[in-house]
Amino acid sequence: MKLVDQSVKRPVGVVMIVLAIIALGIISVRNLAIDLLPEIDLPIAVVAVNYPDAAPEEVEKQVSQPIESALGSIQGIQSIQTQSQTGSALVVMMFDTGTDLDNALLEVRESVDQVKGFLPESAGEPSVLRFNPNQLPIIQVGISGDSLAQLQSIAEDQVVPQFERQAGVASVSVEGGQEREIRLELDQAKLTEYGLSPQQIMQTLSQVNQSGSAGTVAKGDKDLQIRIDAEYTSIDDISETILQTAQGATIHVEDVATVIDTFADSGTTLVNGEESVVLSVMKQSDGNTVDVSNNILSSIDELNETLTGDVELDVVLDTSTFIKQSISSVIQNMVIGGIFALLILLLFLKSFRATLVVGVSIPIAIVATFTLLYFTGGTLNVLTMGGLALGLGMMVDSSIVILENIISYRQKGYSMVDAAKKGASELAPAVIASTTTTLVVFLPIVFVEGIASELFAPLAMTVAFSLIASLVVSITLIPMLSSKLLTKAMEDNGRRYWFDQLLNRFNKGYERALRKVMKFRKTTIFTSLFLIIASLALTPFIGTEFIPEGDQGQLTVNVETPVGTTEEKTKEVTDQVNERLAEFQNVIDVSYVSIGGSGNGLMGGSANQASYTIQLVGVDDRDQSTEEVSQAISNNLEGIVGADITVSEVGAAISAGDPIQVQLNGPEHEVLQELADQVLTEIATIDGVHNPTTSVSETQSQLNITVDNEVAAQYGLTEQEVMTQVQLSFTGQTVMQYREDGDEMDVRITYPEESQDTISDLETLLILNQQGSQIPLETIATFEQTQAAASLTRENQQAQVNITTGVSGSDLGTVSAAIETKLSNMNLPEDYTYTIGGQAEDMLEAFSDLALALVLSIFLVYAVMAIQFENFLFPFVIMFSMPATVVGVIGGLFITNTPLSITAFIGVIMLAGIVVNNAIVLVDYINILRGRGMGRYEAIIEAGVSRMRPILMTTLTTILAMVPLAMGLGEGAEMQAPMAIVVIFGLTVSSIFTLLLIPVIYTLFDDLTKKMQGKSKKKKVKTS
């Protein structure tokens, strides 16, 4: 090959190119973004609307249904799901894969704007958001001190601005603390005495508290701007606001209301049992998690030096810690794997120089990969680094084959330069073919849609880049270095004589085995078939899962008391939870709880809910895994009565759903609720089902008020007027914003709490009509106490109930299949259906996509070999090394008790390109020997024995380089372990079959070819 000749002739040019690549790689790796996983862009949009104090039925009827109807005509929507709960609505739109979400969001906003005018006046502004599982807080910071009000002020005025100035920070949210609120408690007796209504007070306040411009006035040769400033400057101004009575008298607000400077109810946050303010930092979509975290940590140090008193900032949760530990673990595994590979080379080559020649291809390939990643917009994450670790052993394969052939020419007496040229040129086509077969298996992954593509396209690119770089190194740098450094490669001074003896014995044993299988060809074929079938029989015992979760050391504990429970009562339950958690203080690093807070950030929180975020100590400092700690805490909290408590691990945000989600659909919510209870009872008995819950498991007592429109009209009232006054009396209303010292606070009108306690207070509530008369509510309305669901769900404009469950002690596929069996045996009423979603659905879709990718990969491998050999038969012979891989894959998963996951499936696809490499080298050399005039049988024996060394070297370096990864050493290694296990066991078994089965298949097809050629000659003789 010309490239080989040029690299040997121009060593200086090769060295300079290598140095340039190294320099570019160093620059690139310093600028590459670091993250846990590749950015996942799920085509999901969300519309969130707050409808304060409205019951779920009203939220569904007046907010959710109008919005979902308006969105139904948008193209590309796969499903629309709405969740209506007290005070808020959430509409989730799942779009078809490949949809341009930016354009889709514009259409969503246009559709929402069209229906916005028909929503209730008290409903908030709809928020249209892009859903991104990666857009979770990357770091949470707690501010502790004596005064929560002071902490709130410090957070908003000093800390948040400092954090938001940092590069890569998108937003900072504040939870906890105390926000000032001006509350006007109305005196109903005084209002009656003066003949005023709350609406009149609200109107007066909003009109008075204003400022504006009124043109200009001349003063000499200048114009002065006229500005009327009527904004309130003190709370006394609010108290002294003038009101006009119906009789024309003048009074002040303080005559009919008590003005109270207080704090709004905003929930409670506790960090390690102490009340604190917690800030959650979100990064920009293209932000570097580790860099953003480091910037925030630096800001914390600066702020702690400037803040006075007992105020202190502490990190509650830092996701970058796990990322850094995971990347560090992968690098450590790469180093260990690289050392293993080099030791194998040293053992076989018996020369430090020869080992150096091959070993130099590893760092150069890695550095070149970093450069290519940078220019293609990739990131350094667990999967791309894992791809490098997986490809580490394969990086030296091409170099080993080339170097081995160069050394064989040196042993025949060729000079260093001639040996380098001939040895590299002779096997360069085979090396290119074997590398190409490995590369093409990743092409279909790039075109696969869904999560599988989002996650593993970057891994595929990383492995492909590293292999391309190593291929170029093998046919350029290796020949050049060999022509300069292999001066003493042929000297044998007795070193490692024991290994030579061992290798000779192995070669002789292999030769005997090869002669035997060539003699008993049918027995060999049937034995191989038996082993493949036997391994397939183990499939039901393996199980399946979506993707292995890394042990991030994070837990969430959700506490839910009955709907309607006060925050004080919920806090009593959390006090019990805190006491139980204290028993785990040896494994808990930080515990952060939010009581009645902001919920998930899209739908408002509730006083009956509390959410814990728990950070465990490092893996090295505890004996239990996160799953085991989660189970132990869950068991410990079971004794707490009066609340539903669920404990779960925090994993990588890969799927938008729970592990298993059973979706029941039908016309009526009441029927669905009954069916959900039946399903819950059925699946609760299945092994592996953990914390099953339904979306309607919680009900709330509610008092329905039915206004008699005929009677109300007689008093001059409409239903809307009645509802408005009832809402004002029991929930209050914000009428304006009051500014003081640069801070804005709400001014709310409400009634004293003691007038809102009982049903009697509601029944005797006086409703004011336009004539100034007051009518008791019970005169114009009836009351009925009922039980209703706390949350209502719909999908595609049909009622829905979701039953969700975690998985513990079993695998996702087994539990999902058991649930499917249970559901199929249930007799659902007509028009009522079920589907299984969540991660179980994502797993099946991913497996389907990857199975298609595997089929395409196998075809591409065959096509590449057919092009290389210019023959359809020899590639077909080589392909017989693939079925044997099944034995290793299934056997490896079974032996290590590892479920088949997406990462394991990717390992299978990788094997499709790897396992044929040894067969390519073997068959290619058989053909070379036969081309030199050697008989078929002798050529097979000679090729098998002479190619044994490079095959052993390439196989052992690939396998041993992956062993640390397969063992799951360090944080975050759990994700790549199944992939490494599949490759190790699959390649090991496949190599054995390649060395023994492929020669047999070769002879069978060669015999078949001769028969076909013989028949063809006979026909020609007869016809002639």
Short mmCIF file of C-alpha atoms in Angstrom, two decimals, residues 14-266:
data_model
loop_
_atom_site.label_atom_id
_atom_site.label_comp_id
_atom_site.label_asym_id
_atom_site.label_seq_id
_atom_site.Cartn_x
_atom_site.Cartn_y
_atom_site.Cartn_z
CA VAL A 14 4.38 11.14 10.55
CA VAL A 15 5.86 12.31 13.87
CA MET A 16 4.84 15.91 13.25
CA ILE A 17 1.28 14.89 12.38
CA VAL A 18 1.10 12.80 15.57
CA LEU A 19 2.36 15.72 17.67
CA ALA A 20 -0.23 18.01 16.08
CA ILE A 21 -3.00 15.49 16.90
CA ILE A 22 -1.77 15.27 20.50
CA ALA A 23 -1.77 19.06 20.85
CA LEU A 24 -5.29 19.32 19.40
CA GLY A 25 -6.46 16.52 21.72
CA ILE A 26 -5.13 18.27 24.83
CA ILE A 27 -6.88 21.50 23.83
CA SER A 28 -10.08 19.63 23.01
CA VAL A 29 -10.31 17.66 26.26
CA ARG A 30 -9.90 20.88 28.26
CA ASN A 31 -12.90 22.39 26.45
CA LEU A 32 -15.18 19.34 26.29
CA ALA A 33 -18.32 19.57 28.42
CA ILE A 34 -18.57 16.97 31.20
CA ASP A 35 -21.90 15.41 32.13
CA LEU A 36 -23.33 12.18 33.51
CA LEU A 37 -25.22 11.23 30.35
CA PRO A 38 -25.64 12.63 26.84
CA GLU A 39 -28.27 15.36 26.51
CA ILE A 40 -31.63 13.63 26.03
CA ASP A 41 -34.08 15.64 23.95
CA LEU A 42 -37.45 13.99 24.53
CA PRO A 43 -40.24 15.45 22.36
CA ILE A 44 -42.45 16.42 25.31
CA ALA A 45 -44.10 19.77 26.00
CA VAL A 46 -46.00 20.83 29.11
CA VAL A 47 -48.72 23.40 29.78
CA ALA A 48 -49.19 24.30 33.46
CA VAL A 49 -52.03 26.44 34.82
CA ASN A 50 -52.73 27.45 38.41
CA TYR A 51 -56.41 27.76 39.34
CA PRO A 52 -56.25 28.62 43.06
CA ASP A 53 -58.49 26.64 45.42
CA ALA A 54 -60.57 25.10 42.63
CA ALA A 55 -61.66 21.48 43.10
CA PRO A 56 -60.26 18.85 40.67
CA GLU A 57 -63.63 18.56 38.89
CA GLU A 58 -63.72 22.31 38.24
CA VAL A 59 -60.08 22.35 37.15
CA GLU A 60 -60.77 19.53 34.69
CA LYS A 61 -63.98 21.06 33.34
CA GLN A 62 -62.92 24.69 33.09
CA VAL A 63 -59.18 24.44 32.40
CA SER A 64 -57.93 20.99 31.36
CA GLN A 65 -60.62 20.09 28.84
CA PRO A 66 -60.61 23.43 26.97
CA ILE A 67 -56.83 23.34 26.66
CA GLU A 68 -56.63 19.72 25.51
CA SER A 69 -59.38 20.37 22.95
CA ALA A 70 -57.44 23.32 21.56
CA LEU A 71 -54.23 21.27 21.35
CA GLY A 72 -55.79 18.25 19.66
CA SER A 73 -55.38 19.63 16.13
CA ILE A 74 -51.61 20.18 16.34
CA GLN A 75 -49.70 17.92 13.96
CA GLY A 76 -47.24 15.39 15.33
CA ILE A 77 -48.88 14.95 18.74
CA GLN A 78 -48.75 11.33 19.83
CA SER A 79 -50.75 11.73 23.02
CA ILE A 80 -52.14 14.43 25.31
CA GLN A 81 -52.40 13.68 29.01
CA THR A 82 -53.94 16.05 31.55
CA GLN A 83 -53.76 15.95 35.31
CA SER A 84 -56.22 18.05 37.29
CA GLN A 85 -55.79 18.49 41.00
CA THR A 86 -56.91 21.01 43.57
CA GLY A 87 -55.71 24.40 42.42
CA SER A 88 -53.76 23.44 39.28
CA ALA A 89 -53.79 21.68 35.91
CA LEU A 90 -50.96 20.05 34.01
CA VAL A 91 -51.22 19.15 30.31
CA VAL A 92 -48.44 16.92 28.94
CA MET A 93 -48.02 16.49 25.17
CA MET A 94 -45.90 13.68 23.77
CA PHE A 95 -44.85 14.31 20.17
CA ASP A 96 -43.73 11.84 17.52
CA THR A 97 -40.01 11.11 17.51
CA GLY A 98 -38.20 13.47 15.17
CA THR A 99 -40.67 16.34 15.67
CA ASP A 100 -39.08 19.79 15.69
CA LEU A 101 -40.05 20.70 19.24
CA ASP A 102 -39.22 24.40 18.78
CA ASN A 103 -41.84 24.72 16.03
CA ALA A 104 -44.24 22.51 17.97
CA LEU A 105 -43.94 24.77 21.03
CA LEU A 106 -44.86 27.78 18.89
CA GLU A 107 -48.02 25.98 17.73
CA VAL A 108 -48.81 25.00 21.32
CA ARG A 109 -48.49 28.61 22.48
CA GLU A 110 -50.72 29.82 19.63
CA SER A 111 -53.38 27.23 20.48
CA VAL A 112 -53.23 28.07 24.20
CA ASP A 113 -53.49 31.80 23.43
CA GLN A 114 -56.67 31.17 21.43
CA VAL A 115 -58.38 29.45 24.35
CA LYS A 116 -56.83 31.58 27.13
CA GLY A 117 -59.69 34.07 27.06
CA PHE A 118 -62.22 31.34 27.84
CA LEU A 119 -60.45 30.22 31.04
CA PRO A 120 -61.75 31.39 34.44
CA GLU A 121 -60.68 34.88 35.50
CA SER A 122 -59.00 33.56 38.64
CA ALA A 123 -56.93 31.06 36.66
CA GLY A 124 -53.29 32.02 36.26
CA GLU A 125 -51.41 32.61 33.03
CA PRO A 126 -50.76 29.26 31.26
CA SER A 127 -47.05 28.37 31.16
CA VAL A 128 -45.80 26.47 28.09
CA LEU A 129 -42.58 24.61 28.78
CA ARG A 130 -40.26 22.15 27.10
CA PHE A 131 -39.88 19.00 29.20
CA ASN A 132 -36.30 17.89 29.61
CA PRO A 133 -35.38 15.21 32.19
CA ASN A 134 -31.88 16.66 32.30
CA GLN A 135 -33.24 20.02 33.43
CA LEU A 136 -33.30 19.15 37.11
CA PRO A 137 -31.42 21.09 39.79
CA ILE A 138 -27.72 20.31 39.45
CA ILE A 139 -26.90 21.75 42.86
CA GLN A 140 -29.00 22.75 45.86
CA VAL A 141 -27.66 25.12 48.49
CA GLY A 142 -29.08 25.63 51.99
CA ILE A 143 -28.89 28.97 53.81
CA SER A 144 -29.07 28.65 57.57
CA GLY A 145 -29.40 31.34 60.23
CA ASP A 146 -31.63 32.70 62.98
CA SER A 147 -34.34 34.59 61.07
CA LEU A 148 -36.13 33.03 58.11
CA ALA A 149 -37.30 36.45 56.95
CA GLN A 150 -33.69 37.65 56.95
CA LEU A 151 -32.58 34.50 55.10
CA GLN A 152 -35.27 35.07 52.46
CA SER A 153 -34.03 38.63 51.95
CA ILE A 154 -30.38 37.55 51.76
CA ALA A 155 -31.26 34.80 49.29
CA GLU A 156 -33.18 37.11 46.95
CA ASP A 157 -30.95 40.18 47.23
CA GLN A 158 -27.45 38.71 47.45
CA VAL A 159 -27.21 34.98 46.78
CA VAL A 160 -29.54 34.55 43.79
CA PRO A 161 -28.01 37.45 41.80
CA GLN A 162 -24.52 36.10 42.53
CA PHE A 163 -25.46 32.61 41.39
CA GLU A 164 -27.30 33.77 38.27
CA ARG A 165 -24.21 35.69 37.14
CA GLN A 166 -22.22 32.47 36.93
CA ALA A 167 -21.59 31.04 33.46
CA GLY A 168 -23.98 28.27 32.47
CA VAL A 169 -26.64 29.01 35.12
CA ALA A 170 -30.17 29.20 33.68
CA SER A 171 -32.18 30.03 36.80
CA VAL A 172 -32.18 29.82 40.60
CA SER A 173 -35.36 29.05 42.54
CA VAL A 174 -35.87 29.78 46.24
CA GLU A 175 -37.82 27.57 48.62
CA GLY A 176 -38.49 28.06 52.30
CA GLY A 177 -37.99 31.29 54.16
CA GLN A 178 -40.73 33.81 54.81
CA GLU A 179 -42.18 36.31 52.33
CA ARG A 180 -43.82 39.45 53.69
CA GLU A 181 -47.48 39.91 52.93
CA ILE A 182 -49.85 42.75 53.83
CA ARG A 183 -53.16 41.26 54.88
CA LEU A 184 -56.41 43.25 55.20
CA GLU A 185 -58.79 41.36 57.48
CA LEU A 186 -62.28 42.67 56.83
CA ASP A 187 -64.77 43.28 59.61
CA GLN A 188 -68.13 42.08 58.31
CA ALA A 189 -70.08 44.06 60.93
CA LYS A 190 -68.31 47.30 59.98
CA LEU A 191 -68.87 46.62 56.26
CA THR A 192 -72.58 46.15 56.96
CA GLU A 193 -72.69 49.28 59.08
CA TYR A 194 -71.17 51.44 56.33
CA GLY A 195 -72.87 49.63 53.48
CA LEU A 196 -69.62 48.67 51.75
CA SER A 197 -68.68 45.52 49.87
CA PRO A 198 -65.24 43.89 49.59
CA GLN A 199 -65.33 44.55 45.84
CA GLN A 200 -65.57 48.29 46.46
CA ILE A 201 -62.51 48.20 48.72
CA MET A 202 -60.55 46.15 46.18
CA GLN A 203 -61.47 48.58 43.41
CA THR A 204 -60.48 51.62 45.45
CA LEU A 205 -57.11 50.18 46.49
CA SER A 206 -56.15 49.17 42.96
CA GLN A 207 -57.12 52.59 41.58
CA VAL A 208 -55.35 54.65 44.25
CA ASN A 209 -52.01 52.82 44.29
CA GLN A 210 -50.86 54.11 40.89
CA SER A 211 -48.48 56.58 39.33
CA GLY A 212 -48.31 58.05 35.85
CA SER A 213 -47.14 60.84 33.54
CA ALA A 214 -49.26 63.86 32.62
CA GLY A 215 -47.27 65.55 29.88
CA THR A 216 -44.83 68.46 30.29
CA VAL A 217 -44.80 72.06 31.54
CA ALA A 218 -42.47 74.89 30.50
CA LYS A 219 -40.05 76.49 32.93
CA GLY A 220 -37.93 79.09 31.25
CA ASP A 221 -36.35 77.48 28.22
CA LYS A 222 -36.81 73.94 29.55
CA ASP A 223 -39.68 71.46 29.65
CA LEU A 224 -40.39 69.68 32.91
CA GLN A 225 -41.94 66.21 32.88
CA ILE A 226 -45.15 66.07 34.93
CA ARG A 227 -45.45 62.90 36.99
CA ILE A 228 -48.21 62.09 39.42
CA ASP A 229 -46.96 59.70 42.11
CA ALA A 230 -49.81 58.17 44.12
CA GLU A 231 -48.14 54.90 45.04
CA TYR A 232 -48.19 53.88 48.67
CA THR A 233 -45.00 54.61 50.55
CA SER A 234 -45.92 53.03 53.88
CA ILE A 235 -48.38 50.60 55.41
CA ASP A 236 -50.05 53.57 57.11
CA ASP A 237 -50.92 54.87 53.65
CA ILE A 238 -52.89 51.67 53.05
CA SER A 239 -54.69 52.01 56.38
CA GLU A 240 -55.56 55.62 55.66
CA THR A 241 -56.91 55.06 52.16
CA ILE A 242 -60.19 56.95 51.80
CA LEU A 243 -63.38 55.03 51.05
CA GLN A 244 -66.70 56.54 49.96
CA THR A 245 -69.84 55.01 51.47
CA ALA A 246 -73.15 54.76 49.64
CA GLN A 247 -74.42 57.64 51.76
CA GLY A 248 -71.53 59.86 50.63
CA ALA A 249 -69.63 59.68 53.91
CA THR A 250 -65.83 59.42 53.96
CA ILE A 251 -64.09 56.71 55.97
CA HIS A 252 -60.68 54.98 55.92
CA VAL A 253 -59.70 51.38 55.25
CA GLU A 254 -58.68 50.99 58.88
CA ASP A 255 -62.31 51.68 59.86
CA VAL A 256 -63.53 48.47 58.21
CA ALA A 257 -60.39 46.28 58.16
CA THR A 258 -57.36 45.45 60.24
CA VAL A 259 -54.11 45.94 58.32
CA ILE A 260 -51.60 43.23 59.31
CA ASP A 261 -47.93 43.12 58.27
CA THR A 262 -47.30 39.37 58.28
CA PHE A 263 -45.80 36.53 56.27
CA ALA A 264 -47.40 34.41 53.55
CA ASP A 265 -47.83 30.67 53.96
CA SER A 266 -45.05 29.21 51.79
#
